[in-house]
Amino acid sequence: PKHGYGKHFNPCIDCHAKMFEVAKRLMVEEGADFLISGEVLGQRPMSQNGESLQKVLQMSDCEGLLLRPMSAKLLEPTIPEINGWVDREKLEEIVGRTRDRQMQLIEEFGIVDFEKPGGGCLLTDEHFSRKIRDIVAHDDAFIKADIPTLKYGRQLRLPDGAKLIIGRTEEENIKLEEIENPKFMHINTDLFGPHCLISLSASEADKTLAAKLVLAYCKPDFEGEQVLSFGNETIMSLCDLGRNDAQKYFI
C-alpha cells in the first residue's frame, strides 16, 4: 500500500480511501448527493489525524462530498453544509479516543442496538496478521476464498510448504466443512476429532505428516492404523506423534 501499514497488516489509509472511492461510485449510481462517515478526528493516531483524513479525501476524489458529522465542526465545511442541506450547527466537534460523547448521544437518541466500541478489523490483530503474511509468502495469489481459511482452526505450515488447518471447536469444524477453496482438499476420518484441510499441492511427505498430526488431535480411543481420506486419496496412518509435535509447525 502507498501509505504503508499500521502496527500489523492494516493499510488503514489506503483501505479507507478505497472504501470511499467505491462509495462515491455507488453514490453516483444511486443518485445520491453526498457521503457520510462515522470517523472521528484523532480517534486513531495514524489513520484518523487531520492529515490522514485529508489524504483519504484526495485519494478517493471525495473532497467536499464526505461529511464526517462526529467531528464536522473541526473540519472544513463540506458541500452539504455549504448548500444548507445539513445544518452545521447541529453537528459535533468530537476529537480524540474517548467515546463519552458518542455514548451520551446513544442515550439521548434511545439507541439500544449498536456496535460496541473497539477494534473490529482482523488486519489489526497480531495473530491474524501473522497468518496473512504467511499466505502472502507462500502463495502465488491471494483469493477471496482464502479468507475463511484464515479465520478458523489451528494453522500449520509443514516442511515441504503445505498448509494444514485443524479445527479447534465444533463450531470451527462446521465452518471448515463449508469451505470451498481450489487450493485445499478436505481431510476426513471416521474418528471423533477435528475437521481438517490441507493444501491440494501437498507433497507425499507433508500428507504423511499431516495424517499423524490429525490423528494426534482426535479422541485417543483407537489403536493401530487408521484410514484418512485426503480428497479422493486414502492414506493409512499410525498415531505416533503427539500434539506437542505440532507446535513447531504453528504459524
PDB file of C-alpha atoms in Angstrom:
ATOM      1  CA  PRO A   1       0.000   0.000   0.000  1.00  0.00           C
ATOM      2  CA  LYS A   2       1.111   3.525  -0.823  1.00  0.00           C
ATOM      3  CA  HIS A   3       0.824   4.752   2.756  1.00  0.00           C
ATOM      4  CA  GLY A   4       2.135   1.617   4.438  1.00  0.00           C
ATOM      5  CA  TYR A   5       0.768  -0.486   7.260  1.00  0.00           C
ATOM      6  CA  GLY A   6      -0.246   0.224  10.819  1.00  0.00           C
ATOM      7  CA  LYS A   7       1.091  -1.836  13.712  1.00  0.00           C
ATOM      8  CA  HIS A   8       0.306  -5.116  11.969  1.00  0.00           C
ATOM      9  CA  PHE A   9      -1.103  -5.803   8.471  1.00  0.00           C
ATOM     10  CA  ASN A  10      -3.605  -2.947   8.426  1.00  0.00           C
ATOM     11  CA  PRO A  11      -3.216  -0.487   5.500  1.00  0.00           C
ATOM     12  CA  CYS A  12      -5.811   1.844   7.036  1.00  0.00           C
ATOM     13  CA  ILE A  13      -5.314   4.988   4.948  1.00  0.00           C
ATOM     14  CA  ASP A  14      -5.303   3.149   1.618  1.00  0.00           C
ATOM     15  CA  CYS A  15      -8.202   0.971   2.773  1.00  0.00           C
ATOM     16  CA  HIS A  16     -10.344   3.957   3.807  1.00  0.00           C
ATOM     17  CA  ALA A  17      -9.593   5.685   0.508  1.00  0.00           C
ATOM     18  CA  LYS A  18     -10.646   2.599  -1.433  1.00  0.00           C
ATOM     19  CA  MET A  19     -13.869   2.294   0.548  1.00  0.00           C
ATOM     20  CA  PHE A  20     -14.821   5.889  -0.177  1.00  0.00           C
ATOM     21  CA  GLU A  21     -13.823   5.539  -3.822  1.00  0.00           C
ATOM     22  CA  VAL A  22     -16.293   2.659  -4.109  1.00  0.00           C
ATOM     23  CA  ALA A  23     -18.877   4.537  -2.028  1.00  0.00           C
ATOM     24  CA  LYS A  24     -18.629   7.541  -4.347  1.00  0.00           C
ATOM     25  CA  ARG A  25     -19.231   5.319  -7.355  1.00  0.00           C
ATOM     26  CA  LEU A  26     -22.330   3.889  -5.671  1.00  0.00           C
ATOM     27  CA  MET A  27     -23.424   7.408  -4.707  1.00  0.00           C
ATOM     28  CA  VAL A  28     -23.449   8.411  -8.370  1.00  0.00           C
ATOM     29  CA  GLU A  29     -25.217   5.206  -9.412  1.00  0.00           C
ATOM     30  CA  GLU A  30     -27.929   5.709  -6.781  1.00  0.00           C
ATOM     31  CA  GLY A  31     -28.378   9.411  -7.491  1.00  0.00           C
ATOM     32  CA  ALA A  32     -27.306  10.495  -4.003  1.00  0.00           C
ATOM     33  CA  ASP A  33     -25.618  13.836  -3.318  1.00  0.00           C
ATOM     34  CA  PHE A  34     -23.012  13.154  -0.623  1.00  0.00           C
ATOM     35  CA  LEU A  35     -21.474  10.550   1.679  1.00  0.00           C
ATOM     36  CA  ILE A  36     -21.480  10.225   5.465  1.00  0.00           C
ATOM     37  CA  SER A  37     -18.799   8.589   7.612  1.00  0.00           C
ATOM     38  CA  GLY A  38     -18.609   7.957  11.355  1.00  0.00           C
ATOM     39  CA  GLU A  39     -14.901   8.772  11.526  1.00  0.00           C
ATOM     40  CA  VAL A  40     -13.711  10.810  14.495  1.00  0.00           C
ATOM     41  CA  LEU A  41     -10.755  13.180  14.314  1.00  0.00           C
ATOM     42  CA  GLY A  42      -7.892  11.815  16.418  1.00  0.00           C
ATOM     43  CA  GLN A  43      -9.606   8.563  17.399  1.00  0.00           C
ATOM     44  CA  ARG A  44      -6.824   6.655  15.648  1.00  0.00           C
ATOM     45  CA  PRO A  45      -3.423   8.375  15.933  1.00  0.00           C
ATOM     46  CA  MET A  46      -2.161   7.357  12.486  1.00  0.00           C
ATOM     47  CA  SER A  47      -5.186   6.868  10.243  1.00  0.00           C
ATOM     48  CA  GLN A  48      -7.563   9.492  11.674  1.00  0.00           C
ATOM     49  CA  ASN A  49      -5.384  12.507  12.307  1.00  0.00           C
ATOM     50  CA  GLY A  50      -6.133  15.626  10.292  1.00  0.00           C
ATOM     51  CA  GLU A  51      -3.504  14.927   7.645  1.00  0.00           C
ATOM     52  CA  SER A  52      -4.652  11.338   7.121  1.00  0.00           C
ATOM     53  CA  LEU A  53      -8.312  12.324   6.836  1.00  0.00           C
ATOM     54  CA  GLN A  54      -7.352  14.820   4.140  1.00  0.00           C
ATOM     55  CA  LYS A  55      -5.229  12.254   2.296  1.00  0.00           C
ATOM     56  CA  VAL A  56      -8.197   9.900   2.201  1.00  0.00           C
ATOM     57  CA  LEU A  57     -10.349  12.629   0.645  1.00  0.00           C
ATOM     58  CA  GLN A  58      -7.764  13.330  -2.040  1.00  0.00           C
ATOM     59  CA  MET A  59      -7.077   9.680  -2.864  1.00  0.00           C
ATOM     60  CA  SER A  60     -10.778   8.842  -3.151  1.00  0.00           C
ATOM     61  CA  ASP A  61     -11.637  12.081  -5.005  1.00  0.00           C
ATOM     62  CA  CYS A  62     -14.279  12.812  -2.374  1.00  0.00           C
ATOM     63  CA  GLU A  63     -13.256  16.322  -1.337  1.00  0.00           C
ATOM     64  CA  GLY A  64     -16.353  18.261  -0.330  1.00  0.00           C
ATOM     65  CA  LEU A  65     -18.570  15.185  -0.664  1.00  0.00           C
ATOM     66  CA  LEU A  66     -17.713  13.302   2.527  1.00  0.00           C
ATOM     67  CA  LEU A  67     -19.474  14.542   5.661  1.00  0.00           C
ATOM     68  CA  ARG A  68     -17.973  13.409   8.958  1.00  0.00           C
ATOM     69  CA  PRO A  69     -20.697  14.567  11.375  1.00  0.00           C
ATOM     70  CA  MET A  70     -18.919  13.456  14.552  1.00  0.00           C
ATOM     71  CA  SER A  71     -16.082  15.942  14.021  1.00  0.00           C
ATOM     72  CA  ALA A  72     -17.591  18.248  11.374  1.00  0.00           C
ATOM     73  CA  LYS A  73     -17.098  21.493  13.303  1.00  0.00           C
ATOM     74  CA  LEU A  74     -13.364  20.806  13.471  1.00  0.00           C
ATOM     75  CA  LEU A  75     -13.064  20.130   9.734  1.00  0.00           C
ATOM     76  CA  GLU A  76     -13.541  22.171   6.570  1.00  0.00           C
ATOM     77  CA  PRO A  77     -17.227  22.667   5.623  1.00  0.00           C
ATOM     78  CA  THR A  78     -18.467  20.174   3.056  1.00  0.00           C
ATOM     79  CA  ILE A  79     -20.820  20.746   0.112  1.00  0.00           C
ATOM     80  CA  PRO A  80     -23.924  19.555   2.020  1.00  0.00           C
ATOM     81  CA  GLU A  81     -23.123  22.034   4.803  1.00  0.00           C
ATOM     82  CA  ILE A  82     -22.313  24.911   2.442  1.00  0.00           C
ATOM     83  CA  ASN A  83     -25.521  24.315   0.467  1.00  0.00           C
ATOM     84  CA  GLY A  84     -27.621  24.136   3.624  1.00  0.00           C
ATOM     85  CA  TRP A  85     -28.695  20.515   3.124  1.00  0.00           C
ATOM     86  CA  VAL A  86     -27.225  19.811   6.565  1.00  0.00           C
ATOM     87  CA  ASP A  87     -27.167  22.274   9.471  1.00  0.00           C
ATOM     88  CA  ARG A  88     -23.513  22.515  10.510  1.00  0.00           C
ATOM     89  CA  GLU A  89     -24.522  23.898  13.913  1.00  0.00           C
ATOM     90  CA  LYS A  90     -26.245  20.613  14.738  1.00  0.00           C
ATOM     91  CA  LEU A  91     -23.116  18.586  14.019  1.00  0.00           C
ATOM     92  CA  GLU A  92     -20.488  17.532  16.546  1.00  0.00           C
ATOM     93  CA  GLU A  93     -16.901  18.506  17.362  1.00  0.00           C
ATOM     94  CA  ILE A  94     -15.685  15.260  18.889  1.00  0.00           C
ATOM     95  CA  VAL A  95     -11.939  14.707  18.959  1.00  0.00           C
ATOM     96  CA  GLY A  96      -9.705  12.019  20.453  1.00  0.00           C
ATOM     97  CA  ARG A  97     -10.037   8.449  21.644  1.00  0.00           C
ATOM     98  CA  THR A  98     -12.652   8.913  24.360  1.00  0.00           C
ATOM     99  CA  ARG A  99     -16.164   7.829  23.423  1.00  0.00           C
ATOM    100  CA  ASP A 100     -18.015   9.651  26.193  1.00  0.00           C
ATOM    101  CA  ARG A 101     -19.880  11.972  23.812  1.00  0.00           C
ATOM    102  CA  GLN A 102     -20.827   9.105  21.496  1.00  0.00           C
ATOM    103  CA  MET A 103     -22.258   7.157  24.441  1.00  0.00           C
ATOM    104  CA  GLN A 104     -24.156  10.270  25.521  1.00  0.00           C
ATOM    105  CA  LEU A 105     -25.659  10.594  22.028  1.00  0.00           C
ATOM    106  CA  ILE A 106     -26.662   6.931  22.078  1.00  0.00           C
ATOM    107  CA  GLU A 107     -28.547   7.552  25.310  1.00  0.00           C
ATOM    108  CA  GLU A 108     -30.146  10.770  24.010  1.00  0.00           C
ATOM    109  CA  PHE A 109     -31.398   9.063  20.843  1.00  0.00           C
ATOM    110  CA  GLY A 110     -32.545   5.959  22.727  1.00  0.00           C
ATOM    111  CA  ILE A 111     -30.402   3.613  20.659  1.00  0.00           C
ATOM    112  CA  VAL A 112     -30.226   0.153  22.263  1.00  0.00           C
ATOM    113  CA  ASP A 113     -28.721  -1.952  19.467  1.00  0.00           C
ATOM    114  CA  PHE A 114     -25.283  -0.673  18.488  1.00  0.00           C
ATOM    115  CA  GLU A 115     -21.748  -1.869  17.824  1.00  0.00           C
ATOM    116  CA  LYS A 116     -19.609  -1.910  20.946  1.00  0.00           C
ATOM    117  CA  PRO A 117     -16.566   0.418  20.911  1.00  0.00           C
ATOM    118  CA  GLY A 118     -13.236  -1.095  19.976  1.00  0.00           C
ATOM    119  CA  GLY A 119     -11.433  -2.712  17.091  1.00  0.00           C
ATOM    120  CA  GLY A 120     -13.137  -4.911  14.574  1.00  0.00           C
ATOM    121  CA  CYS A 121     -10.698  -5.240  11.700  1.00  0.00           C
ATOM    122  CA  LEU A 122      -8.896  -8.584  11.660  1.00  0.00           C
ATOM    123  CA  LEU A 123      -5.906  -6.945   9.983  1.00  0.00           C
ATOM    124  CA  THR A 124      -5.160  -5.159  13.264  1.00  0.00           C
ATOM    125  CA  ASP A 125      -4.958  -8.492  15.092  1.00  0.00           C
ATOM    126  CA  GLU A 126      -1.392  -9.740  15.630  1.00  0.00           C
ATOM    127  CA  HIS A 127      -2.197 -13.439  15.167  1.00  0.00           C
ATOM    128  CA  PHE A 128      -4.386 -12.943  12.107  1.00  0.00           C
ATOM    129  CA  SER A 129      -1.771 -10.662  10.564  1.00  0.00           C
ATOM    130  CA  ARG A 130       0.853 -13.363  11.008  1.00  0.00           C
ATOM    131  CA  LYS A 131      -1.356 -15.763   9.044  1.00  0.00           C
ATOM    132  CA  ILE A 132      -1.832 -13.176   6.291  1.00  0.00           C
ATOM    133  CA  ARG A 133       1.926 -12.652   5.992  1.00  0.00           C
ATOM    134  CA  ASP A 134       2.423 -16.403   5.812  1.00  0.00           C
ATOM    135  CA  ILE A 135      -0.034 -16.869   2.957  1.00  0.00           C
ATOM    136  CA  VAL A 136       1.463 -13.939   1.040  1.00  0.00           C
ATOM    137  CA  ALA A 137       4.912 -15.512   1.452  1.00  0.00           C
ATOM    138  CA  HIS A 138       3.866 -18.983   0.273  1.00  0.00           C
ATOM    139  CA  ASP A 139       1.046 -18.498  -2.259  1.00  0.00           C
ATOM    140  CA  ASP A 140       1.285 -17.089  -5.767  1.00  0.00           C
ATOM    141  CA  ALA A 141      -2.020 -15.247  -5.363  1.00  0.00           C
ATOM    142  CA  PHE A 142      -4.409 -14.324  -2.564  1.00  0.00           C
ATOM    143  CA  ILE A 143      -8.050 -15.061  -3.468  1.00  0.00           C
ATOM    144  CA  LYS A 144     -11.355 -14.292  -1.768  1.00  0.00           C
ATOM    145  CA  ALA A 145     -11.819 -17.954  -0.859  1.00  0.00           C
ATOM    146  CA  ASP A 146      -8.649 -17.764   1.255  1.00  0.00           C
ATOM    147  CA  ILE A 147     -10.307 -15.508   3.837  1.00  0.00           C
ATOM    148  CA  PRO A 148     -12.327 -18.189   5.700  1.00  0.00           C
ATOM    149  CA  THR A 149      -9.304 -20.493   5.726  1.00  0.00           C
ATOM    150  CA  LEU A 150      -7.515 -17.848   7.808  1.00  0.00           C
ATOM    151  CA  LYS A 151     -10.347 -17.307  10.283  1.00  0.00           C
ATOM    152  CA  TYR A 152     -10.753 -20.805  11.673  1.00  0.00           C
ATOM    153  CA  GLY A 153      -8.651 -23.576  13.137  1.00  0.00           C
ATOM    154  CA  ARG A 154      -5.039 -24.156  14.085  1.00  0.00           C
ATOM    155  CA  GLN A 155      -2.813 -23.096  11.204  1.00  0.00           C
ATOM    156  CA  LEU A 156       0.302 -25.112  10.451  1.00  0.00           C
ATOM    157  CA  ARG A 157       2.941 -24.789   7.732  1.00  0.00           C
ATOM    158  CA  LEU A 158       4.541 -28.181   7.038  1.00  0.00           C
ATOM    159  CA  PRO A 159       8.180 -28.805   5.973  1.00  0.00           C
ATOM    160  CA  ASP A 160       7.556 -29.027   2.217  1.00  0.00           C
ATOM    161  CA  GLY A 161       5.329 -25.946   2.242  1.00  0.00           C
ATOM    162  CA  ALA A 162       1.825 -27.407   2.543  1.00  0.00           C
ATOM    163  CA  LYS A 163      -0.623 -25.678   4.849  1.00  0.00           C
ATOM    164  CA  LEU A 164      -2.614 -27.754   7.316  1.00  0.00           C
ATOM    165  CA  ILE A 165      -5.685 -26.426   9.137  1.00  0.00           C
ATOM    166  CA  ILE A 166      -7.026 -28.330  12.155  1.00  0.00           C
ATOM    167  CA  GLY A 167     -10.378 -27.350  13.662  1.00  0.00           C
ATOM    168  CA  ARG A 168     -10.447 -26.442  17.363  1.00  0.00           C
ATOM    169  CA  THR A 169     -14.143 -26.483  18.250  1.00  0.00           C
ATOM    170  CA  GLU A 170     -17.395 -27.927  16.946  1.00  0.00           C
ATOM    171  CA  GLU A 171     -18.319 -24.504  15.567  1.00  0.00           C
ATOM    172  CA  GLU A 172     -14.991 -24.216  13.754  1.00  0.00           C
ATOM    173  CA  ASN A 173     -15.335 -27.732  12.370  1.00  0.00           C
ATOM    174  CA  ILE A 174     -18.675 -26.799  10.833  1.00  0.00           C
ATOM    175  CA  LYS A 175     -17.169 -23.659   9.287  1.00  0.00           C
ATOM    176  CA  LEU A 176     -14.208 -25.608   7.906  1.00  0.00           C
ATOM    177  CA  GLU A 177     -16.502 -28.251   6.401  1.00  0.00           C
ATOM    178  CA  GLU A 178     -18.287 -25.496   4.468  1.00  0.00           C
ATOM    179  CA  ILE A 179     -15.105 -24.125   2.881  1.00  0.00           C
ATOM    180  CA  GLU A 180     -14.773 -24.464  -0.878  1.00  0.00           C
ATOM    181  CA  ASN A 181     -11.311 -23.361  -1.926  1.00  0.00           C
ATOM    182  CA  PRO A 182      -9.491 -24.658  -5.024  1.00  0.00           C
ATOM    183  CA  LYS A 183      -6.199 -24.560  -3.111  1.00  0.00           C
ATOM    184  CA  PHE A 184      -7.314 -27.054  -0.454  1.00  0.00           C
ATOM    185  CA  MET A 185      -8.689 -30.545  -0.019  1.00  0.00           C
ATOM    186  CA  HIS A 186     -10.621 -31.818   2.987  1.00  0.00           C
ATOM    187  CA  ILE A 187      -9.293 -34.493   5.314  1.00  0.00           C
ATOM    188  CA  ASN A 188     -11.919 -36.902   6.631  1.00  0.00           C
ATOM    189  CA  THR A 189     -11.796 -39.738   9.139  1.00  0.00           C
ATOM    190  CA  ASP A 190     -14.399 -41.847  10.942  1.00  0.00           C
ATOM    191  CA  LEU A 191     -12.841 -40.959  14.291  1.00  0.00           C
ATOM    192  CA  PHE A 192     -14.162 -38.389  16.748  1.00  0.00           C
ATOM    193  CA  GLY A 193     -11.972 -35.401  16.067  1.00  0.00           C
ATOM    194  CA  PRO A 194     -11.404 -32.158  14.176  1.00  0.00           C
ATOM    195  CA  HIS A 195     -12.271 -31.339  10.602  1.00  0.00           C
ATOM    196  CA  CYS A 196      -9.103 -30.536   8.689  1.00  0.00           C
ATOM    197  CA  LEU A 197      -7.911 -29.116   5.385  1.00  0.00           C
ATOM    198  CA  ILE A 198      -4.564 -29.370   3.634  1.00  0.00           C
ATOM    199  CA  SER A 199      -3.064 -27.743   0.563  1.00  0.00           C
ATOM    200  CA  LEU A 200      -4.108 -29.523  -2.613  1.00  0.00           C
ATOM    201  CA  SER A 201      -0.476 -29.354  -3.734  1.00  0.00           C
ATOM    202  CA  ALA A 202       0.847 -31.080  -0.593  1.00  0.00           C
ATOM    203  CA  SER A 203       3.771 -33.444  -1.116  1.00  0.00           C
ATOM    204  CA  GLU A 204       3.504 -37.091  -0.075  1.00  0.00           C
ATOM    205  CA  ALA A 205       5.804 -36.348   2.852  1.00  0.00           C
ATOM    206  CA  ASP A 206       3.599 -33.484   4.041  1.00  0.00           C
ATOM    207  CA  LYS A 207       0.459 -35.615   3.686  1.00  0.00           C
ATOM    208  CA  THR A 208       2.061 -38.409   5.684  1.00  0.00           C
ATOM    209  CA  LEU A 209       2.988 -35.949   8.430  1.00  0.00           C
ATOM    210  CA  ALA A 210      -0.432 -34.294   8.295  1.00  0.00           C
ATOM    211  CA  ALA A 211      -2.175 -37.641   8.798  1.00  0.00           C
ATOM    212  CA  LYS A 212      -0.206 -38.233  12.001  1.00  0.00           C
ATOM    213  CA  LEU A 213      -0.911 -34.719  13.277  1.00  0.00           C
ATOM    214  CA  VAL A 214      -4.630 -35.007  12.531  1.00  0.00           C
ATOM    215  CA  LEU A 215      -4.782 -38.280  14.472  1.00  0.00           C
ATOM    216  CA  ALA A 216      -2.976 -36.605  17.372  1.00  0.00           C
ATOM    217  CA  TYR A 217      -5.932 -34.222  17.728  1.00  0.00           C
ATOM    218  CA  CYS A 218      -8.564 -36.982  17.545  1.00  0.00           C
ATOM    219  CA  LYS A 219     -10.068 -38.563  20.655  1.00  0.00           C
ATOM    220  CA  PRO A 220      -7.474 -41.172  21.731  1.00  0.00           C
ATOM    221  CA  ASP A 221      -9.806 -44.171  21.890  1.00  0.00           C
ATOM    222  CA  PHE A 222      -8.397 -46.118  18.930  1.00  0.00           C
ATOM    223  CA  GLU A 223      -5.471 -48.407  18.220  1.00  0.00           C
ATOM    224  CA  GLY A 224      -3.421 -49.334  15.175  1.00  0.00           C
ATOM    225  CA  GLU A 225      -3.508 -47.870  11.694  1.00  0.00           C
ATOM    226  CA  GLN A 226      -6.361 -45.563  10.778  1.00  0.00           C
ATOM    227  CA  VAL A 227      -7.900 -44.627   7.442  1.00  0.00           C
ATOM    228  CA  LEU A 228      -7.918 -40.956   6.440  1.00  0.00           C
ATOM    229  CA  SER A 229      -9.333 -39.508   3.241  1.00  0.00           C
ATOM    230  CA  PHE A 230      -7.307 -36.712   1.667  1.00  0.00           C
ATOM    231  CA  GLY A 231      -9.746 -35.601  -1.005  1.00  0.00           C
ATOM    232  CA  ASN A 232     -10.054 -38.683  -3.221  1.00  0.00           C
ATOM    233  CA  GLU A 233      -6.888 -40.292  -1.841  1.00  0.00           C
ATOM    234  CA  THR A 234      -6.847 -42.759   1.052  1.00  0.00           C
ATOM    235  CA  ILE A 235      -3.946 -42.738   3.488  1.00  0.00           C
ATOM    236  CA  MET A 236      -3.268 -45.285   6.226  1.00  0.00           C
ATOM    237  CA  SER A 237      -1.502 -43.897   9.270  1.00  0.00           C
ATOM    238  CA  LEU A 238      -0.494 -44.649  12.819  1.00  0.00           C
ATOM    239  CA  CYS A 239      -0.856 -42.086  15.565  1.00  0.00           C
ATOM    240  CA  ASP A 240       2.785 -41.999  16.599  1.00  0.00           C
ATOM    241  CA  LEU A 241       3.033 -38.233  17.132  1.00  0.00           C
ATOM    242  CA  GLY A 242       1.591 -36.091  19.912  1.00  0.00           C
ATOM    243  CA  ARG A 243       0.102 -32.618  19.971  1.00  0.00           C
ATOM    244  CA  ASN A 244       3.393 -31.254  21.228  1.00  0.00           C
ATOM    245  CA  ASP A 245       4.950 -32.368  17.942  1.00  0.00           C
ATOM    246  CA  ALA A 246       2.617 -29.989  16.110  1.00  0.00           C
ATOM    247  CA  GLN A 247       3.903 -26.917  17.942  1.00  0.00           C
ATOM    248  CA  LYS A 248       6.947 -26.439  15.706  1.00  0.00           C
ATOM    249  CA  TYR A 249       4.697 -26.069  12.635  1.00  0.00           C
ATOM    250  CA  PHE A 250       2.262 -23.500  14.019  1.00  0.00           C
ATOM    251  CA  ILE A 251       2.111 -20.258  12.057  1.00  0.00           C
TER     252      ILE A 251
END
